[in-house]
Structures are given as C-alpha cells and as structure tokens.
mmCIF file of C-alpha atoms in Angstrom:
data_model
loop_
_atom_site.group_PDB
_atom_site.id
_atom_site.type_symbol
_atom_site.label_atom_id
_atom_site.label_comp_id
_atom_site.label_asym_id
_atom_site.label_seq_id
_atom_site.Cartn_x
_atom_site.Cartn_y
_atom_site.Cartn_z
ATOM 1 C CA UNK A 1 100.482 56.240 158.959
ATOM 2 C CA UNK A 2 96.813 56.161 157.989
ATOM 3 C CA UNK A 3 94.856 58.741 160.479
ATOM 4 C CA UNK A 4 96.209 59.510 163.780
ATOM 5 C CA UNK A 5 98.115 57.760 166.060
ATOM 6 C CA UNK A 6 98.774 57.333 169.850
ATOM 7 C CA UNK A 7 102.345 55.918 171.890
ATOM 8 C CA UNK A 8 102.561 54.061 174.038
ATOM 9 C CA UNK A 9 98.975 51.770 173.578
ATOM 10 C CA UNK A 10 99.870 51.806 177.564
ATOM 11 C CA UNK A 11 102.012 52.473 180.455
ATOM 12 C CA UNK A 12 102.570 51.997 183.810
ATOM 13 C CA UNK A 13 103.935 54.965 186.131
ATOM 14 C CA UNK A 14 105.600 55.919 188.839
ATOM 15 C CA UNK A 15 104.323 59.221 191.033
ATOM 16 C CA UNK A 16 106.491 61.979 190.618
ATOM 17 C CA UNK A 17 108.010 60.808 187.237
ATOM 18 C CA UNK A 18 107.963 63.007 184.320
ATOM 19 C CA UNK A 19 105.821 61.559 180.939
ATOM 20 C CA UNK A 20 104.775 62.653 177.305
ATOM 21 C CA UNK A 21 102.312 61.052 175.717
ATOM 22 C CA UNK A 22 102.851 61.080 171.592
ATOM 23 C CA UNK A 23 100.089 61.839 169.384
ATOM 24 C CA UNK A 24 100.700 62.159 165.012
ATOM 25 C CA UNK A 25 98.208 62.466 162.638
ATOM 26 C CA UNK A 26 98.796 62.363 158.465
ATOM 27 C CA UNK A 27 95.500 63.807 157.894
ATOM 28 C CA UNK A 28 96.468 68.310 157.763
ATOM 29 C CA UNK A 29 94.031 68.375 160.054
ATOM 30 C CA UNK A 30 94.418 72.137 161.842
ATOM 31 C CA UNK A 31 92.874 71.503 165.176
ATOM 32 C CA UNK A 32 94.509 68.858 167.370
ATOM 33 C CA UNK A 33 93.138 68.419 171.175
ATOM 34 C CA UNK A 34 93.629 66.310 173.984
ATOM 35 C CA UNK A 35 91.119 64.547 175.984
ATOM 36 C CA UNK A 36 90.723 62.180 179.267
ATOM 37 C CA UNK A 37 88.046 59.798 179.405
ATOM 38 C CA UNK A 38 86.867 58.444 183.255
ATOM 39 C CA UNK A 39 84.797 56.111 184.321
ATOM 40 C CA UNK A 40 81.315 57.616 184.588
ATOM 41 C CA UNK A 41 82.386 60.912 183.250
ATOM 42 C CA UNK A 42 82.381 62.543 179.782
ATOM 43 C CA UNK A 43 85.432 62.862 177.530
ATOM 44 C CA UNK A 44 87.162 66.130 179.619
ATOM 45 C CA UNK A 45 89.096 68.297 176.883
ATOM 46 C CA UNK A 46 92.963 69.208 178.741
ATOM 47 C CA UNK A 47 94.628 70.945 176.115
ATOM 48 C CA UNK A 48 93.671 71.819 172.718
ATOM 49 C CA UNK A 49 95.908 73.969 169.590
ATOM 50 C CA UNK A 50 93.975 75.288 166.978
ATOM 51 C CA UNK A 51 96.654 75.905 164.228
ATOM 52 C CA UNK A 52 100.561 75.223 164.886
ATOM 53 C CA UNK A 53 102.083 77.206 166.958
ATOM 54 C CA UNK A 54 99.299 77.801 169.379
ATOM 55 C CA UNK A 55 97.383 76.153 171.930
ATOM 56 C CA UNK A 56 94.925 76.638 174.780
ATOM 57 C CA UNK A 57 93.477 75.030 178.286
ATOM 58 C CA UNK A 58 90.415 73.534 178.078
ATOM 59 C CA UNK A 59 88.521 72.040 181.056
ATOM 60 C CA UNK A 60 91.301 70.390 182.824
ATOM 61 C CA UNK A 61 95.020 71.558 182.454
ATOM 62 C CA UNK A 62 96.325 71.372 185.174
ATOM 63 C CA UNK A 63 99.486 69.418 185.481
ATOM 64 C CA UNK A 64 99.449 68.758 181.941
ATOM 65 C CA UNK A 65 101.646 70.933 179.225
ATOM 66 C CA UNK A 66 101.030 70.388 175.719
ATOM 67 C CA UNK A 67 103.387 72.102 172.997
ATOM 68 C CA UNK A 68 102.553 72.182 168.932
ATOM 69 C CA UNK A 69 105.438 72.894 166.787
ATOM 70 C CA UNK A 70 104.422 71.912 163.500
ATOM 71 C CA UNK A 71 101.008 70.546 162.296
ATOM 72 C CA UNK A 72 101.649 66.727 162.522
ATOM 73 C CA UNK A 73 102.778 66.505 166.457
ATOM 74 C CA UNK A 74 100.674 67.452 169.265
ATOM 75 C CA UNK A 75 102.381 65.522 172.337
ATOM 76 C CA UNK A 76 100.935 65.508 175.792
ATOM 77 C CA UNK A 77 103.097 65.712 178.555
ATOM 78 C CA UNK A 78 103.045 64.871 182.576
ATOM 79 C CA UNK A 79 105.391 66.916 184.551
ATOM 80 C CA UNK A 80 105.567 65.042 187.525
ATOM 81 C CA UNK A 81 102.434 62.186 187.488
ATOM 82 C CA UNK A 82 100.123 61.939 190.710
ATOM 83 C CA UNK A 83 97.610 59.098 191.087
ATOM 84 C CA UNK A 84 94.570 61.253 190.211
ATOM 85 C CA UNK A 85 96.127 61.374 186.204
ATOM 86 C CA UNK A 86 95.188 58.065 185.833
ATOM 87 C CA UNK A 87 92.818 57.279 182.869
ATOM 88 C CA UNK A 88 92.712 56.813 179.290
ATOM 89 C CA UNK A 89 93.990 59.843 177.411
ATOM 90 C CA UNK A 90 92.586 60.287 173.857
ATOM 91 C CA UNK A 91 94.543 62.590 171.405
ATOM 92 C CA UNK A 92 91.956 63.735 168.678
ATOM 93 C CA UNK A 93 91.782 66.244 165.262
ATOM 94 C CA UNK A 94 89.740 67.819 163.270
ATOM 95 C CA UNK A 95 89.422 70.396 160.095
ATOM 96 C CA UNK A 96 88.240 73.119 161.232
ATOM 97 C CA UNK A 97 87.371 74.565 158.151
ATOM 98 C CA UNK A 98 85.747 71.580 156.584
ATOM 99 C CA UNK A 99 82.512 69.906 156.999
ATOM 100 C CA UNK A 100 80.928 69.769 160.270
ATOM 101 C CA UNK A 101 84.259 69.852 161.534
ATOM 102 C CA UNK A 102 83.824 66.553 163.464
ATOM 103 C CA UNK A 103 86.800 64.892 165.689
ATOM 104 C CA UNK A 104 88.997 61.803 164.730
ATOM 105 C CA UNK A 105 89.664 59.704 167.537
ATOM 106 C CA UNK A 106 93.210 58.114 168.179
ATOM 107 C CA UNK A 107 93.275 54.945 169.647
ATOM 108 C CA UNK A 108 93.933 55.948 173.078
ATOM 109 C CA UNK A 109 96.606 55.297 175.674
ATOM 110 C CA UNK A 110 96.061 54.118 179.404
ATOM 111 C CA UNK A 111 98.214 55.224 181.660
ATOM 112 C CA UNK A 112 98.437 53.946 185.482
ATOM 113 C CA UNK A 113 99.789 56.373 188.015
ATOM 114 C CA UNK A 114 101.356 54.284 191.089
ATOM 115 C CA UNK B 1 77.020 75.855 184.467
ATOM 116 C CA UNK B 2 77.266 73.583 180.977
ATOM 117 C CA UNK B 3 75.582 70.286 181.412
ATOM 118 C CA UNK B 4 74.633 67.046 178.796
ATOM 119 C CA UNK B 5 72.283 64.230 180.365
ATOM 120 C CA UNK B 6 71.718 61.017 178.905
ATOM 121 C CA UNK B 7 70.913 57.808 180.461
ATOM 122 C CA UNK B 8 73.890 55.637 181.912
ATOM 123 C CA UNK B 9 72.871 52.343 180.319
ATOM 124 C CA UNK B 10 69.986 50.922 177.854
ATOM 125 C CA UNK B 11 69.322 47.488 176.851
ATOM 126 C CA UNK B 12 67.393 46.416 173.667
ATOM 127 C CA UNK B 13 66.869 43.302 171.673
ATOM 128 C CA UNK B 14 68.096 42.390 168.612
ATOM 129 C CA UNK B 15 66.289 43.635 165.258
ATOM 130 C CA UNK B 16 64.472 46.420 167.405
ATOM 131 C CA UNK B 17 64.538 49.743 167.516
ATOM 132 C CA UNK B 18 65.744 51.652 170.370
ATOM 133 C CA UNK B 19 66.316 55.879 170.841
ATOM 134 C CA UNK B 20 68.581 57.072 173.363
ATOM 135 C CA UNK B 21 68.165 60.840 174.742
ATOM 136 C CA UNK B 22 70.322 63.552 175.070
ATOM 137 C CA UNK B 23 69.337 67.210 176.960
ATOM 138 C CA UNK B 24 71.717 69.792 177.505
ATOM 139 C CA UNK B 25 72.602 72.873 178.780
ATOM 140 C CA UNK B 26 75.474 74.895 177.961
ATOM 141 C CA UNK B 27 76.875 78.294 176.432
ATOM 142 C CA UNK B 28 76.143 79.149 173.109
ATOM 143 C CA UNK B 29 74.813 76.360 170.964
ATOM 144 C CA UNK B 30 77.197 75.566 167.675
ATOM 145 C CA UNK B 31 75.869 72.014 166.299
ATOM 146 C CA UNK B 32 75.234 68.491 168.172
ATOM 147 C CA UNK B 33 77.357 65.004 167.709
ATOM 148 C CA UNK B 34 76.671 61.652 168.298
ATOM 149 C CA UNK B 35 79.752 59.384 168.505
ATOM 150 C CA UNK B 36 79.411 56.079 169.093
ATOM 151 C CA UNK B 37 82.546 54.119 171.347
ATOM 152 C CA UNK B 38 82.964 50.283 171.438
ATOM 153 C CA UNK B 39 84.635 48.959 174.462
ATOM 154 C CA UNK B 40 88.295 49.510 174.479
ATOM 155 C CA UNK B 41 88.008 51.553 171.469
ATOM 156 C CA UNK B 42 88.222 55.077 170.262
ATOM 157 C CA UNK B 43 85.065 57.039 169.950
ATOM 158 C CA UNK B 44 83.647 57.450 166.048
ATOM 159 C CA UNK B 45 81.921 60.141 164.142
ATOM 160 C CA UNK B 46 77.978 59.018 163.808
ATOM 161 C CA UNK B 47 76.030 62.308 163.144
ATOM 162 C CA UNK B 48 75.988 65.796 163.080
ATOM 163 C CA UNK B 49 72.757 68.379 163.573
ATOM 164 C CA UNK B 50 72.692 71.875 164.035
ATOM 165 C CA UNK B 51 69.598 72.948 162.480
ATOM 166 C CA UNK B 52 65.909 71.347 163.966
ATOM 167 C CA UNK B 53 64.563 68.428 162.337
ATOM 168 C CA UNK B 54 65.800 64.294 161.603
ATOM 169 C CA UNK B 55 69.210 63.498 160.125
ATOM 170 C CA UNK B 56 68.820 59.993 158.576
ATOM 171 C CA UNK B 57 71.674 57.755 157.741
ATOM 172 C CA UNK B 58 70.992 54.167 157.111
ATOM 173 C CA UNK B 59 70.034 52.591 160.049
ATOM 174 C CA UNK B 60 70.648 55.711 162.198
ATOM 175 C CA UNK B 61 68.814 58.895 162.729
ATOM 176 C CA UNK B 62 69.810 61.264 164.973
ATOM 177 C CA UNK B 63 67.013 64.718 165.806
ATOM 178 C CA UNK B 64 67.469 68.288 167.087
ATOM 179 C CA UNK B 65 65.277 70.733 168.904
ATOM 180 C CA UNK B 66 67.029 73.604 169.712
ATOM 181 C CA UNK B 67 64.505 75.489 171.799
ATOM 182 C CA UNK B 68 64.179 72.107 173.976
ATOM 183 C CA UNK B 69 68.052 71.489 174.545
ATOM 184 C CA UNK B 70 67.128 67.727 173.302
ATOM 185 C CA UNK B 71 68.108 65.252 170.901
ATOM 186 C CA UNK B 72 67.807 61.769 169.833
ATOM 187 C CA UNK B 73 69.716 59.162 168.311
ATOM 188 C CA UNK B 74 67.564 56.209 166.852
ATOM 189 C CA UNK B 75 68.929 52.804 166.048
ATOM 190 C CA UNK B 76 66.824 50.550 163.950
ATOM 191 C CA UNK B 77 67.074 46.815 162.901
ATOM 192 C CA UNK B 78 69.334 46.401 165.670
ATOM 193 C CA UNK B 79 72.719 44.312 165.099
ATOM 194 C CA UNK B 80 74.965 42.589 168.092
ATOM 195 C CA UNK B 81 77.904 45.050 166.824
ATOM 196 C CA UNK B 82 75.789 47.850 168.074
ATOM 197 C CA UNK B 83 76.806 47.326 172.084
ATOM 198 C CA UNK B 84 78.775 49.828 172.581
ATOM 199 C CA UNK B 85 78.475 53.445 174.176
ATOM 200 C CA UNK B 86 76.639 56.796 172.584
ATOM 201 C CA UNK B 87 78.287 59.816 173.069
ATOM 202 C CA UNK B 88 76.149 62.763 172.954
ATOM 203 C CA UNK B 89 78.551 66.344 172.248
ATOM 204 C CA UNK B 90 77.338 69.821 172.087
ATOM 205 C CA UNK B 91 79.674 72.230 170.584
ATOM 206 C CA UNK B 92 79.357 75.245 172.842
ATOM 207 C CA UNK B 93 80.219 79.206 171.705
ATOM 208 C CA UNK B 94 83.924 79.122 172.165
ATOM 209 C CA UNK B 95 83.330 75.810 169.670
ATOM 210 C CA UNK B 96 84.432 73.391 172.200
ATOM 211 C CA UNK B 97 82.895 70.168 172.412
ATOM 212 C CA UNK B 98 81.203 69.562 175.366
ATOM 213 C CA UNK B 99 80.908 65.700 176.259
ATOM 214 C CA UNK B 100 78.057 63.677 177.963
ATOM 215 C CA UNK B 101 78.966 60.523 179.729
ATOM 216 C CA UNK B 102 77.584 58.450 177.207
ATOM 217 C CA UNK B 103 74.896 55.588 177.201
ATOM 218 C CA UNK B 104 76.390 51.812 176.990
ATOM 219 C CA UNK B 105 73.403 49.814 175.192
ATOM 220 C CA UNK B 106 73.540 46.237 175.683
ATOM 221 C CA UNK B 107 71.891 44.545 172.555
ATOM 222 C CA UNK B 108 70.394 41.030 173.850
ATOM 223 C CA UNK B 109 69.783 38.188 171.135
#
C-alpha cells in the first residue's frame, strides 16, 4: 500500500441496507477524516478522528458512524442508506504535527443509494 | 455563518495565464489551501499560505490578504493537463478545513 486507500472504487445500494465504506492509509498519518463531495457544493467534512481512539462530527454526521481503533483504519459506515447519501465519499489524512499539515486524498468511492 | 466564494467555471487558452479568486468568511483564520481535482480524481495538495504576500512554485503562485478574506491562485504558461477544478480551503479556528465549491477551468488549444 503506497498512501491511502479507498473500497469499494463503487457501489450500488439498496435504501435501508446497512454499509461501511473502508479507508487505510500506510503513511502514520494522525488525523484521518471523512468527506462527501456534491455536485455544486464544497467537499462537506462527516466525521473526522484526530489520534486513534477518538473522533468527532464535523459538518454533516448524521446517519453516518465512523469508529478508529488503531491508526491505519478509519472506516465509514451507513446504518441504514437513504437516497439523499448518495455522492462520492472521500476518506483523507494528514500529520498534524508536520508541515502545513495539508490533506491526502484517497481515491474516492461512489456510492448510489436506490 | 462560514462562507468561501470562487467562481463556478473559467476558461483560458493555452500558454496563458489565468488567476482564479477565492474570498471567504469564516471563524478564526488558521492558513489557506489550494487543491487542485481532475475529473474523476482525488483532490491534490497545490499550496499553502497563512501569512500575506505570493507563494511561488513553478508555474503556480498562489497570494494571501488576510485583512481582505481573499486569495489567488495564478497559473502561468498554461498546459491542457491543467483542466481540472481549484479548490480553495480555509482552515478555520477549530482547524477544520472549510471547502469552496471549486472552479473547473477549461484550458482551450
């Protein structure tokens, strides 16, 4: 693994069905955070963690539960999907005490609520 | 409320030069991004600026003033593999980024 990585690349979804959205990254980065991205609108932060073992809302958490056991991991995950959840979903991470503590981008999944 | 505003959609010609704005509005002011996100792609780290002034790298510059809630990015000697979108960020007091909705620049030949 080289950076940070996303599963599934995309996915299809019934209403009402339960679904976690993976996101690893190799890098020690501390912070790990979860975004959507729709059409027209800004990146919206939905979860973020800070160190392992903690995490926090952000703009929009609501049906979404995140959890952060260890450093690596920081998976996403949809209770019980409704039609409005449907975007792209970007998993990101940064150092928080390094630099200018800028973001890394995952590649992204797009998920389809039906 | 927090707010960033930049324009929806530029178009410039190849080997040009071409600045796209940001203004913003938020709580607590903790350093500005620039990201820049090709279709279908995830976003990537272009420049940082927290303090006033120009921030040149290569073919892109990116400015601050603080006391006008504005910034720049310039592009110069324009390249077809620059199309994509510009995200504008502003990390806010509780060091959040807070995200524009980015400008797609078309690059025509």
């Amino acid at each position: 693994i080289a950076g940070i990585t996303q599963a599934p690349t995309s996915q299809i979804l019934a209403a009402g069905r339960r679904m976690t959205l993976r996101c690893t990254q190799d890098m020690r980065h501390n912070a790990m955070y979860w975004y959507r991205q729709d059409l027209g609108l800004g990146l919206r932060l939905i979860h973020y963690s800070n160190t392992a073992g903690t995490t926090g809302k952000g703009e929009v958490p609501d049906g979404y539960s995140v959890s952060r056991a260890n450093t690596d991991d920081f998976p996403l995950t949809l209770a019980s999907a409704v039609p409005s959840q449907t975007s792209v979903y970007f998993c990101a991470s940064s150092d928080q005490l390094a630099g200018h503590n800028e973001q890394f981008f995952g590649p992204g999944t797009r998920l389809t609520v039906l | 409320g927090q707010n960033i505003d930049q324009p929806t959609e530029m178009t410039a010609t190849e080997g040009a030069i071409v600045q796209i704005n940001c203004t913003y509005q938020t709580s607590g002011f903790n350093g500005l991004f620039w990201y820049q996100q090709h279709a279908g792609e995830a976003p990537t780290f272009l420049s940082y600026n927290v303090l006033d002034g120009l921030e040149e790298k290569g073919r892109f510059s990116s400015f601050l003033s603080r006391s006008k809630g504005y910034s720049y990015l310039l592009l110069k000697e324009l390249q077809m593999k620059d199309s994509a979108s510009y995200l504008c960020a502003v990390r806010d007091s509780n060091y959040q980024l807070i995200w524009g909705a980015g400008t797609k620049l078309i690059i025509k030949p």
